[in-house]
PDB file of C-alpha atoms in Angstrom:
ATOM      1  CA  UNK A  12      49.599   7.183  10.637  1.00 60.00           C
ATOM      2  CA  UNK A  13      48.494   9.395   7.767  1.00 65.00           C
ATOM      3  CA  UNK A  14      47.753   6.324   5.647  1.00 60.00           C
ATOM      4  CA  UNK A  15      45.690   4.806   8.467  1.00 64.00           C
ATOM      5  CA  UNK A  16      43.785   8.062   8.972  1.00 62.00           C
ATOM      6  CA  UNK A  17      42.939   8.352   5.271  1.00 58.00           C
ATOM      7  CA  UNK A  18      41.907   4.681   5.147  1.00 59.00           C
ATOM      8  CA  UNK A  19      39.583   5.126   8.125  1.00 58.00           C
ATOM      9  CA  UNK A  20      37.911   8.088   6.413  1.00 59.00           C
ATOM     10  CA  UNK A  21      37.209   5.930   3.357  1.00 57.00           C
ATOM     11  CA  UNK A  22      35.432   3.244   5.357  1.00 57.00           C
ATOM     12  CA  UNK A  23      31.663   3.577   5.205  1.00 56.00           C
ATOM     13  CA  UNK A  24      29.681   2.359   8.167  1.00 57.00           C
ATOM     14  CA  UNK A  25      26.725   0.221   7.101  1.00 61.00           C
ATOM     15  CA  UNK A  26      23.812  -0.550   9.376  1.00 73.00           C
ATOM     16  CA  UNK A  27      20.919  -2.815   8.512  1.00 85.00           C
ATOM     17  CA  UNK A  28      17.352  -2.101   9.506  1.00 93.00           C
ATOM     18  CA  UNK A  29      14.548  -4.248  10.859  1.00 96.00           C
ATOM     19  CA  UNK A  30      11.559  -3.651   8.593  1.00 98.00           C
ATOM     20  CA  UNK A  31       7.926  -4.638   9.072  1.00 98.00           C
ATOM     21  CA  UNK A  32       6.012  -5.098   5.794  1.00 98.00           C
ATOM     22  CA  UNK A  33       2.219  -5.063   6.165  1.00 98.00           C
ATOM     23  CA  UNK A  34       0.445  -6.369   3.073  1.00 97.00           C
ATOM     24  CA  UNK A  35      -2.968  -7.535   4.289  1.00 94.00           C
ATOM     25  CA  UNK A  36      -4.873  -7.597   0.996  1.00 93.00           C
ATOM     26  CA  UNK A  37      -5.728 -11.119  -0.148  1.00 92.00           C
ATOM     27  CA  UNK A  38      -5.291 -10.345  -3.869  1.00 90.00           C
ATOM     28  CA  UNK A  39      -2.243 -12.131  -5.297  1.00 91.00           C
ATOM     29  CA  UNK A  40      -1.782  -9.537  -8.046  1.00 90.00           C
ATOM     30  CA  UNK A  41      -1.146  -6.916  -5.366  1.00 93.00           C
ATOM     31  CA  UNK A  42       1.481  -8.975  -3.558  1.00 95.00           C
ATOM     32  CA  UNK A  43       3.278  -9.837  -6.795  1.00 94.00           C
ATOM     33  CA  UNK A  44       4.159  -6.140  -7.087  1.00 95.00           C
ATOM     34  CA  UNK A  45       5.543  -5.898  -3.551  1.00 96.00           C
ATOM     35  CA  UNK A  46       7.515  -9.146  -3.305  1.00 95.00           C
ATOM     36  CA  UNK A  47      10.486  -8.206  -5.569  1.00 94.00           C
ATOM     37  CA  UNK A  48      11.020  -5.054  -3.499  1.00 96.00           C
ATOM     38  CA  UNK A  49      11.040  -7.069  -0.275  1.00 96.00           C
ATOM     39  CA  UNK A  50      13.519  -9.547  -1.754  1.00 94.00           C
ATOM     40  CA  UNK A  51      15.830  -6.716  -2.755  1.00 94.00           C
ATOM     41  CA  UNK A  52      15.700  -5.227   0.749  1.00 96.00           C
ATOM     42  CA  UNK A  53      16.587  -8.620   2.200  1.00 96.00           C
ATOM     43  CA  UNK A  54      19.448  -9.074  -0.266  1.00 94.00           C
ATOM     44  CA  UNK A  55      20.887  -5.758   0.952  1.00 94.00           C
ATOM     45  CA  UNK A  56      21.104  -7.183   4.464  1.00 94.00           C
ATOM     46  CA  UNK A  57      17.926  -5.787   6.007  1.00 96.00           C
ATOM     47  CA  UNK A  58      15.806  -8.007   8.241  1.00 97.00           C
ATOM     48  CA  UNK A  59      12.301  -8.021   6.758  1.00 98.00           C
ATOM     49  CA  UNK A  60       9.250  -9.308   8.643  1.00 98.00           C
ATOM     50  CA  UNK A  61       6.370  -9.795   6.192  1.00 98.00           C
ATOM     51  CA  UNK A  62       2.693 -10.038   7.132  1.00 98.00           C
ATOM     52  CA  UNK A  63       0.840 -11.420   4.108  1.00 97.00           C
ATOM     53  CA  UNK A  64      -1.361 -14.193   2.738  1.00 96.00           C
ATOM     54  CA  UNK A  65       1.520 -15.507   0.611  1.00 96.00           C
ATOM     55  CA  UNK A  66       4.343 -17.027   2.694  1.00 95.00           C
ATOM     56  CA  UNK A  67       7.418 -18.082   0.735  1.00 92.00           C
ATOM     57  CA  UNK A  68       7.549 -21.615  -0.612  1.00 89.00           C
ATOM     58  CA  UNK A  69      11.348 -21.424  -0.598  1.00 89.00           C
ATOM     59  CA  UNK A  70      12.300 -19.196   2.354  1.00 88.00           C
ATOM     60  CA  UNK A  71      14.952 -16.580   1.662  1.00 90.00           C
ATOM     61  CA  UNK A  72      17.517 -15.404   4.200  1.00 90.00           C
ATOM     62  CA  UNK A  73      16.526 -12.251   6.117  1.00 95.00           C
ATOM     63  CA  UNK A  74      12.803 -12.635   5.333  1.00 97.00           C
ATOM     64  CA  UNK A  75      10.496 -13.848   8.102  1.00 96.00           C
ATOM     65  CA  UNK A  76       6.922 -14.618   7.104  1.00 97.00           C
ATOM     66  CA  UNK A  77       3.979 -14.064   9.419  1.00 97.00           C
ATOM     67  CA  UNK A  78       1.360 -15.929   7.432  1.00 97.00           C
ATOM     68  CA  UNK A  79      -2.238 -14.731   7.575  1.00 96.00           C
ATOM     69  CA  UNK A  80      -3.248 -17.182   4.865  1.00 94.00           C
ATOM     70  CA  UNK A  81      -6.816 -18.389   5.325  1.00 91.00           C
ATOM     71  CA  UNK A  82      -7.857 -15.518   7.584  1.00 93.00           C
ATOM     72  CA  UNK A  83      -9.794 -13.825   4.766  1.00 89.00           C
ATOM     73  CA  UNK A  84     -11.939 -16.005   2.475  1.00 80.00           C
ATOM     74  CA  UNK A  85     -10.682 -16.030  -1.102  1.00 70.00           C
ATOM     75  CA  UNK A  86     -14.322 -15.990  -2.223  1.00 55.00           C
ATOM     76  CA  UNK A  87     -14.266 -12.283  -1.381  1.00 52.00           C
ATOM     77  CA  UNK A  88     -11.867 -11.791  -4.300  1.00 53.00           C
ATOM     78  CA  UNK A  89     -13.697 -13.457  -7.161  1.00 56.00           C
ATOM     79  CA  UNK A  90     -12.408 -12.442 -10.582  1.00 53.00           C
ATOM     80  CA  UNK A  91     -13.828  -9.189 -11.914  1.00 56.00           C
ATOM     81  CA  UNK A  92     -12.937  -7.483 -15.176  1.00 53.00           C
ATOM     82  CA  UNK A  93     -11.820  -3.881 -15.545  1.00 50.00           C
ATOM     83  CA  UNK A  94     -14.901  -3.231 -17.676  1.00 56.00           C
ATOM     84  CA  UNK A  95     -17.089  -4.326 -14.771  1.00 56.00           C
ATOM     85  CA  UNK A  96     -15.181  -2.036 -12.409  1.00 53.00           C
ATOM     86  CA  UNK A  97     -15.702   0.932 -14.731  1.00 56.00           C
ATOM     87  CA  UNK A  98     -19.406   0.163 -15.129  1.00 57.00           C
ATOM     88  CA  UNK A  99     -19.994   0.262 -11.367  1.00 61.00           C
ATOM     89  CA  UNK A 100     -18.925   3.890 -11.043  1.00 64.00           C
ATOM     90  CA  UNK A 101     -16.716   5.580  -8.490  1.00 68.00           C
ATOM     91  CA  UNK A 102     -19.084   5.643  -5.512  1.00 70.00           C
ATOM     92  CA  UNK A 103     -20.240   2.019  -5.767  1.00 78.00           C
ATOM     93  CA  UNK A 104     -16.650   0.858  -6.228  1.00 78.00           C
ATOM     94  CA  UNK A 105     -15.680   2.688  -3.057  1.00 78.00           C
ATOM     95  CA  UNK A 106     -18.558   1.046  -1.170  1.00 81.00           C
ATOM     96  CA  UNK A 107     -17.391  -2.404  -2.301  1.00 84.00           C
ATOM     97  CA  UNK A 108     -13.820  -1.586  -1.282  1.00 86.00           C
ATOM     98  CA  UNK A 109     -15.039  -0.447   2.143  1.00 88.00           C
ATOM     99  CA  UNK A 110     -16.768  -3.813   2.631  1.00 89.00           C
ATOM    100  CA  UNK A 111     -13.512  -5.611   1.778  1.00 90.00           C
ATOM    101  CA  UNK A 112     -11.596  -3.278   4.087  1.00 92.00           C
ATOM    102  CA  UNK A 113     -13.911  -4.080   6.990  1.00 92.00           C
ATOM    103  CA  UNK A 114     -13.556  -7.813   6.299  1.00 93.00           C
ATOM    104  CA  UNK A 115      -9.749  -7.667   6.162  1.00 94.00           C
ATOM    105  CA  UNK A 116      -9.383  -5.479   9.250  1.00 95.00           C
ATOM    106  CA  UNK A 117     -11.609  -7.608  11.489  1.00 95.00           C
ATOM    107  CA  UNK A 118     -10.169 -10.920  10.293  1.00 95.00           C
ATOM    108  CA  UNK A 119      -6.485 -10.004  10.474  1.00 97.00           C
ATOM    109  CA  UNK A 120      -6.283  -7.703  13.501  1.00 97.00           C
ATOM    110  CA  UNK A 121      -8.037 -10.379  15.579  1.00 96.00           C
ATOM    111  CA  UNK A 122      -5.082 -12.757  15.048  1.00 97.00           C
ATOM    112  CA  UNK A 123      -2.827 -13.027  18.104  1.00 96.00           C
ATOM    113  CA  UNK A 124       0.332 -13.221  15.966  1.00 97.00           C
ATOM    114  CA  UNK A 125      -0.542  -9.848  14.459  1.00 97.00           C
ATOM    115  CA  UNK A 126      -1.461  -8.313  17.820  1.00 97.00           C
ATOM    116  CA  UNK A 127       1.889  -9.466  19.252  1.00 97.00           C
ATOM    117  CA  UNK A 128       3.736  -7.241  16.786  1.00 97.00           C
ATOM    118  CA  UNK A 129       3.120  -4.307  19.144  1.00 96.00           C
ATOM    119  CA  UNK A 130       5.719  -5.855  21.483  1.00 95.00           C
ATOM    120  CA  UNK A 131       8.483  -5.814  18.881  1.00 96.00           C
ATOM    121  CA  UNK A 132      10.756  -3.063  17.609  1.00 96.00           C
ATOM    122  CA  UNK A 133      11.131  -1.996  13.997  1.00 98.00           C
ATOM    123  CA  UNK A 134      13.103   0.732  12.254  1.00 97.00           C
ATOM    124  CA  UNK A 135      10.620   1.113   9.387  1.00 98.00           C
ATOM    125  CA  UNK A 136       7.134  -0.040   8.440  1.00 98.00           C
ATOM    126  CA  UNK A 137       6.018  -0.516   4.825  1.00 98.00           C
ATOM    127  CA  UNK A 138       2.267  -0.764   4.318  1.00 97.00           C
ATOM    128  CA  UNK A 139      -0.013  -1.111   1.333  1.00 97.00           C
ATOM    129  CA  UNK A 140      -1.900   1.984   0.242  1.00 96.00           C
ATOM    130  CA  UNK A 141      -5.227   0.688  -0.982  1.00 93.00           C
ATOM    131  CA  UNK A 142      -8.609   0.503   0.707  1.00 89.00           C
ATOM    132  CA  UNK A 143      -7.908   0.701   4.428  1.00 91.00           C
ATOM    133  CA  UNK A 144      -5.689   2.477   6.920  1.00 94.00           C
ATOM    134  CA  UNK A 145      -6.614   0.271   9.879  1.00 95.00           C
ATOM    135  CA  UNK A 146      -3.129  -1.265   9.944  1.00 96.00           C
ATOM    136  CA  UNK A 147      -1.732   2.193  10.642  1.00 97.00           C
ATOM    137  CA  UNK A 148      -2.860   1.438  14.184  1.00 96.00           C
ATOM    138  CA  UNK A 149       0.355  -0.576  14.483  1.00 97.00           C
ATOM    139  CA  UNK A 150       2.299   2.436  13.207  1.00 97.00           C
ATOM    140  CA  UNK A 151       0.764   4.619  15.912  1.00 97.00           C
ATOM    141  CA  UNK A 152       1.422   2.157  18.740  1.00 97.00           C
ATOM    142  CA  UNK A 153       4.971   1.323  17.641  1.00 97.00           C
ATOM    143  CA  UNK A 154       5.782   4.996  16.888  1.00 96.00           C
ATOM    144  CA  UNK A 155       7.760   3.888  13.840  1.00 97.00           C
ATOM    145  CA  UNK A 156       8.452   5.817  10.604  1.00 97.00           C
ATOM    146  CA  UNK A 157       6.527   4.363   7.676  1.00 98.00           C
ATOM    147  CA  UNK A 158       6.152   4.487   3.917  1.00 98.00           C
ATOM    148  CA  UNK A 159       3.407   3.380   1.529  1.00 98.00           C
ATOM    149  CA  UNK A 160       3.443   1.047  -1.455  1.00 98.00           C
ATOM    150  CA  UNK A 161       0.540   1.181  -3.923  1.00 96.00           C
ATOM    151  CA  UNK A 162       0.031  -1.674  -6.392  1.00 94.00           C
ATOM    152  CA  UNK A 163      -1.970   0.582  -8.740  1.00 91.00           C
ATOM    153  CA  UNK A 164      -2.232   4.243  -9.648  1.00 90.00           C
ATOM    154  CA  UNK A 165      -3.137   6.298  -6.608  1.00 92.00           C
ATOM    155  CA  UNK A 166      -6.561   6.110  -5.017  1.00 90.00           C
ATOM    156  CA  UNK A 167      -8.525   9.408  -4.764  1.00 89.00           C
ATOM    157  CA  UNK A 168      -7.783   9.642  -1.021  1.00 91.00           C
ATOM    158  CA  UNK A 169      -4.024   9.088  -1.362  1.00 93.00           C
ATOM    159  CA  UNK A 170      -2.763  12.415  -2.682  1.00 94.00           C
ATOM    160  CA  UNK A 171      -3.713  14.780   0.126  1.00 93.00           C
ATOM    161  CA  UNK A 172      -1.882  12.772   2.775  1.00 94.00           C
ATOM    162  CA  UNK A 173       1.452  13.419   1.062  1.00 94.00           C
ATOM    163  CA  UNK A 174       0.678  16.868  -0.409  1.00 94.00           C
ATOM    164  CA  UNK A 175       0.556  15.621  -4.000  1.00 95.00           C
ATOM    165  CA  UNK A 176      -1.321  17.767  -6.585  1.00 92.00           C
ATOM    166  CA  UNK A 177      -4.615  16.216  -7.643  1.00 90.00           C
ATOM    167  CA  UNK A 178      -6.439  18.346 -10.207  1.00 91.00           C
ATOM    168  CA  UNK A 179      -9.612  16.520 -11.374  1.00 90.00           C
ATOM    169  CA  UNK A 180      -9.834  18.646 -14.521  1.00 87.00           C
ATOM    170  CA  UNK A 181      -7.189  16.435 -16.154  1.00 89.00           C
ATOM    171  CA  UNK A 182      -6.280  13.717 -13.605  1.00 87.00           C
ATOM    172  CA  UNK A 183      -8.897  10.995 -13.944  1.00 87.00           C
ATOM    173  CA  UNK A 184     -10.336   9.227 -10.919  1.00 82.00           C
ATOM    174  CA  UNK A 185      -9.036   5.637 -10.903  1.00 81.00           C
ATOM    175  CA  UNK A 186     -12.629   4.363 -10.893  1.00 80.00           C
ATOM    176  CA  UNK A 187     -13.501   6.288 -14.050  1.00 79.00           C
ATOM    177  CA  UNK A 188     -12.638   5.453 -17.656  1.00 76.00           C
ATOM    178  CA  UNK A 189     -11.733   9.060 -18.568  1.00 79.00           C
ATOM    179  CA  UNK A 190      -8.477  10.027 -20.242  1.00 78.00           C
ATOM    180  CA  UNK A 191      -6.505  13.168 -19.410  1.00 79.00           C
ATOM    181  CA  UNK A 192      -8.440  15.008 -22.139  1.00 84.00           C
ATOM    182  CA  UNK A 193     -11.998  15.249 -20.817  1.00 86.00           C
ATOM    183  CA  UNK A 194     -15.044  17.100 -22.021  1.00 89.00           C
ATOM    184  CA  UNK A 195     -16.703  19.610 -19.704  1.00 92.00           C
ATOM    185  CA  UNK A 196     -19.258  17.041 -18.494  1.00 92.00           C
ATOM    186  CA  UNK A 197     -16.530  14.446 -17.933  1.00 90.00           C
ATOM    187  CA  UNK A 198     -14.490  16.940 -15.909  1.00 92.00           C
ATOM    188  CA  UNK A 199     -17.583  17.809 -13.900  1.00 93.00           C
ATOM    189  CA  UNK A 200     -18.418  14.175 -13.100  1.00 89.00           C
ATOM    190  CA  UNK A 201     -14.754  13.420 -12.397  1.00 88.00           C
ATOM    191  CA  UNK A 202     -14.571  16.353  -9.966  1.00 92.00           C
ATOM    192  CA  UNK A 203     -17.771  15.372  -8.155  1.00 91.00           C
ATOM    193  CA  UNK A 204     -16.682  11.738  -7.810  1.00 88.00           C
ATOM    194  CA  UNK A 205     -13.216  12.675  -6.583  1.00 89.00           C
ATOM    195  CA  UNK A 206     -14.515  15.168  -4.006  1.00 91.00           C
ATOM    196  CA  UNK A 207     -17.134  12.707  -2.725  1.00 90.00           C
ATOM    197  CA  UNK A 208     -14.573   9.885  -2.519  1.00 88.00           C
ATOM    198  CA  UNK A 209     -12.036  12.003  -0.636  1.00 90.00           C
ATOM    199  CA  UNK A 210     -14.201  13.977   1.749  1.00 90.00           C
ATOM    200  CA  UNK A 211     -17.324  11.868   2.316  1.00 90.00           C
ATOM    201  CA  UNK A 212     -16.892   8.222   1.340  1.00 88.00           C
ATOM    202  CA  UNK A 213     -13.410   7.644   2.759  1.00 90.00           C
ATOM    203  CA  UNK A 214     -13.886   9.360   6.149  1.00 91.00           C
ATOM    204  CA  UNK A 215     -17.291   7.733   6.743  1.00 91.00           C
ATOM    205  CA  UNK A 216     -16.864   4.266   5.218  1.00 90.00           C
ATOM    206  CA  UNK A 217     -13.149   3.660   5.787  1.00 91.00           C
ATOM    207  CA  UNK A 218     -11.697   5.874   8.516  1.00 91.00           C
ATOM    208  CA  UNK A 219     -14.365   5.671  11.238  1.00 91.00           C
ATOM    209  CA  UNK A 220     -15.035   1.900  10.994  1.00 92.00           C
ATOM    210  CA  UNK A 221     -11.310   1.159  10.725  1.00 94.00           C
ATOM    211  CA  UNK A 222     -10.536   3.193  13.809  1.00 95.00           C
ATOM    212  CA  UNK A 223     -13.115   1.353  15.943  1.00 95.00           C
ATOM    213  CA  UNK A 224     -11.778  -2.031  14.759  1.00 96.00           C
ATOM    214  CA  UNK A 225      -8.213  -1.034  15.669  1.00 96.00           C
ATOM    215  CA  UNK A 226      -9.211   0.130  19.143  1.00 96.00           C
ATOM    216  CA  UNK A 227     -11.145  -3.088  19.757  1.00 95.00           C
ATOM    217  CA  UNK A 228      -8.427  -5.519  18.675  1.00 95.00           C
ATOM    218  CA  UNK A 229      -5.233  -3.657  19.609  1.00 94.00           C
ATOM    219  CA  UNK A 230      -6.618  -2.301  22.872  1.00 90.00           C
ATOM    220  CA  UNK A 231      -5.312   1.236  22.479  1.00 88.00           C
ATOM    221  CA  UNK A 232      -7.120   4.538  21.883  1.00 92.00           C
ATOM    222  CA  UNK A 233      -6.540   5.846  18.385  1.00 94.00           C
ATOM    223  CA  UNK A 234      -6.535   9.289  16.825  1.00 94.00           C
ATOM    224  CA  UNK A 235      -8.182   9.631  13.429  1.00 93.00           C
ATOM    225  CA  UNK A 236      -6.549   7.214  10.998  1.00 94.00           C
ATOM    226  CA  UNK A 237      -6.538  10.090   8.499  1.00 93.00           C
ATOM    227  CA  UNK A 238      -4.229  11.977  10.878  1.00 95.00           C
ATOM    228  CA  UNK A 239      -1.878   9.005  11.200  1.00 96.00           C
ATOM    229  CA  UNK A 240      -1.932   8.582   7.411  1.00 96.00           C
ATOM    230  CA  UNK A 241      -0.434  12.059   6.938  1.00 96.00           C
ATOM    231  CA  UNK A 242       2.738  10.992   8.753  1.00 96.00           C
ATOM    232  CA  UNK A 243       3.886   8.799   5.850  1.00 97.00           C
ATOM    233  CA  UNK A 244       7.248   9.776   4.385  1.00 96.00           C
ATOM    234  CA  UNK A 245       7.044   8.243   0.913  1.00 98.00           C
ATOM    235  CA  UNK A 246       4.686   6.575  -1.559  1.00 98.00           C
ATOM    236  CA  UNK A 247       6.002   4.008  -4.026  1.00 98.00           C
ATOM    237  CA  UNK A 248       3.372   3.652  -6.732  1.00 96.00           C
ATOM    238  CA  UNK A 249       3.077   0.989  -9.416  1.00 95.00           C
ATOM    239  CA  UNK A 250       2.437   3.389 -12.282  1.00 92.00           C
ATOM    240  CA  UNK A 251       4.357   4.993 -15.124  1.00 90.00           C
ATOM    241  CA  UNK A 252       3.627   8.177 -17.024  1.00 86.00           C
ATOM    242  CA  UNK A 253       3.873   6.336 -20.348  1.00 84.00           C
ATOM    243  CA  UNK A 254       0.656   4.482 -19.467  1.00 83.00           C
ATOM    244  CA  UNK A 255      -1.117   6.550 -16.827  1.00 80.00           C
ATOM    245  CA  UNK A 256      -0.355   9.926 -18.472  1.00 82.00           C
ATOM    246  CA  UNK A 257       1.911  12.674 -17.209  1.00 83.00           C
ATOM    247  CA  UNK A 258       0.951  14.410 -13.980  1.00 87.00           C
ATOM    248  CA  UNK A 259       2.818  16.443 -11.350  1.00 92.00           C
ATOM    249  CA  UNK A 260       4.327  14.425  -8.510  1.00 94.00           C
ATOM    250  CA  UNK A 261       6.014  15.683  -5.368  1.00 96.00           C
ATOM    251  CA  UNK A 262       9.424  14.130  -4.551  1.00 96.00           C
ATOM    252  CA  UNK A 263       7.759  11.915  -1.933  1.00 97.00           C
ATOM    253  CA  UNK A 264       5.776  10.083  -4.653  1.00 96.00           C
ATOM    254  CA  UNK A 265       7.958   7.779  -6.741  1.00 96.00           C
ATOM    255  CA  UNK A 266       6.697   5.817  -9.744  1.00 95.00           C
ATOM    256  CA  UNK A 267       8.100   2.273  -9.810  1.00 94.00           C
ATOM    257  CA  UNK A 268       5.909   0.813 -12.553  1.00 91.00           C
ATOM    258  CA  UNK A 269       7.221  -2.533 -13.790  1.00 86.00           C
ATOM    259  CA  UNK A 270       9.166  -3.334 -10.624  1.00 88.00           C
ATOM    260  CA  UNK A 271       7.562  -6.787 -10.611  1.00 85.00           C
ATOM    261  CA  UNK A 272       8.614  -7.695 -14.154  1.00 82.00           C
ATOM    262  CA  UNK A 273      11.404 -10.259 -14.302  1.00 75.00           C
ATOM    263  CA  UNK A 274      14.584  -9.403 -16.180  1.00 71.00           C
ATOM    264  CA  UNK A 275      15.105 -11.327 -18.344  1.00 75.00           C
ATOM    265  CA  UNK A 276      11.423 -12.224 -18.630  1.00 74.00           C
ATOM    266  CA  UNK A 277      10.354 -15.813 -18.066  1.00 76.00           C
ATOM    267  CA  UNK A 278       9.325 -17.804 -21.116  1.00 81.00           C
ATOM    268  CA  UNK A 279       5.636 -18.476 -21.508  1.00 80.00           C
ATOM    269  CA  UNK A 280       4.659 -22.106 -20.950  1.00 82.00           C
ATOM    270  CA  UNK A 281       3.573 -24.070 -24.022  1.00 84.00           C
ATOM    271  CA  UNK A 282       0.178 -24.661 -22.459  1.00 84.00           C
ATOM    272  CA  UNK A 283      -1.435 -21.574 -20.939  1.00 71.00           C
TER     273      UNK A 283
END
């Protein structure tokens, strides 16, 4: 009996979760960061339901694709260089992102297969942290815990929702080309851009329009999306201090830079 009792204490109970992954952005470079993480979750036995523009060509066990391919025109994502992004400035970049957010929200939330998700049950929701919070409407209706995944360094409006320090005197706005060692004028412009992005641009161009789109297509009254956004438990961010410079991070912000890099790396084709 003693042997049986000790053996029972050594047994670990394992339960698998049903996870909803919401990755609505039509950019393939974004999804390439998320996909390895989803595959690893599935390999650990979790049931993963993925809403994206990139359904699997070779379906993996435990991953169910809800394809939204074709719902957002790829012409909206024409190639643009980083130099062009920097030249536009923080405010204009945010305006362009708000246009894309509006396009994605209206196109995807109008799909019946997305609307039907409110009738299902999930243990966790993973959503992209980028240019819109309109898909947090599903979080609110389903009353499900959720985490974020960012395919780039954090947007100006991301830090406050998780209580992460964001000092513009040495933490450069993602839309600026500044380093962590800025002149007085660079710190001043960086501070102005960051404050405007966080407290004017995002609430007016992202939060309010997104909320009205959610209420229209999901048929439920919504609180401020900014309020829902503060309920997130974790941010996984595709950055690393060796490239994006050292900065303070709360435990709920975890850098996973390079998660999408194959090990061992694939060989380059002879013809590129």
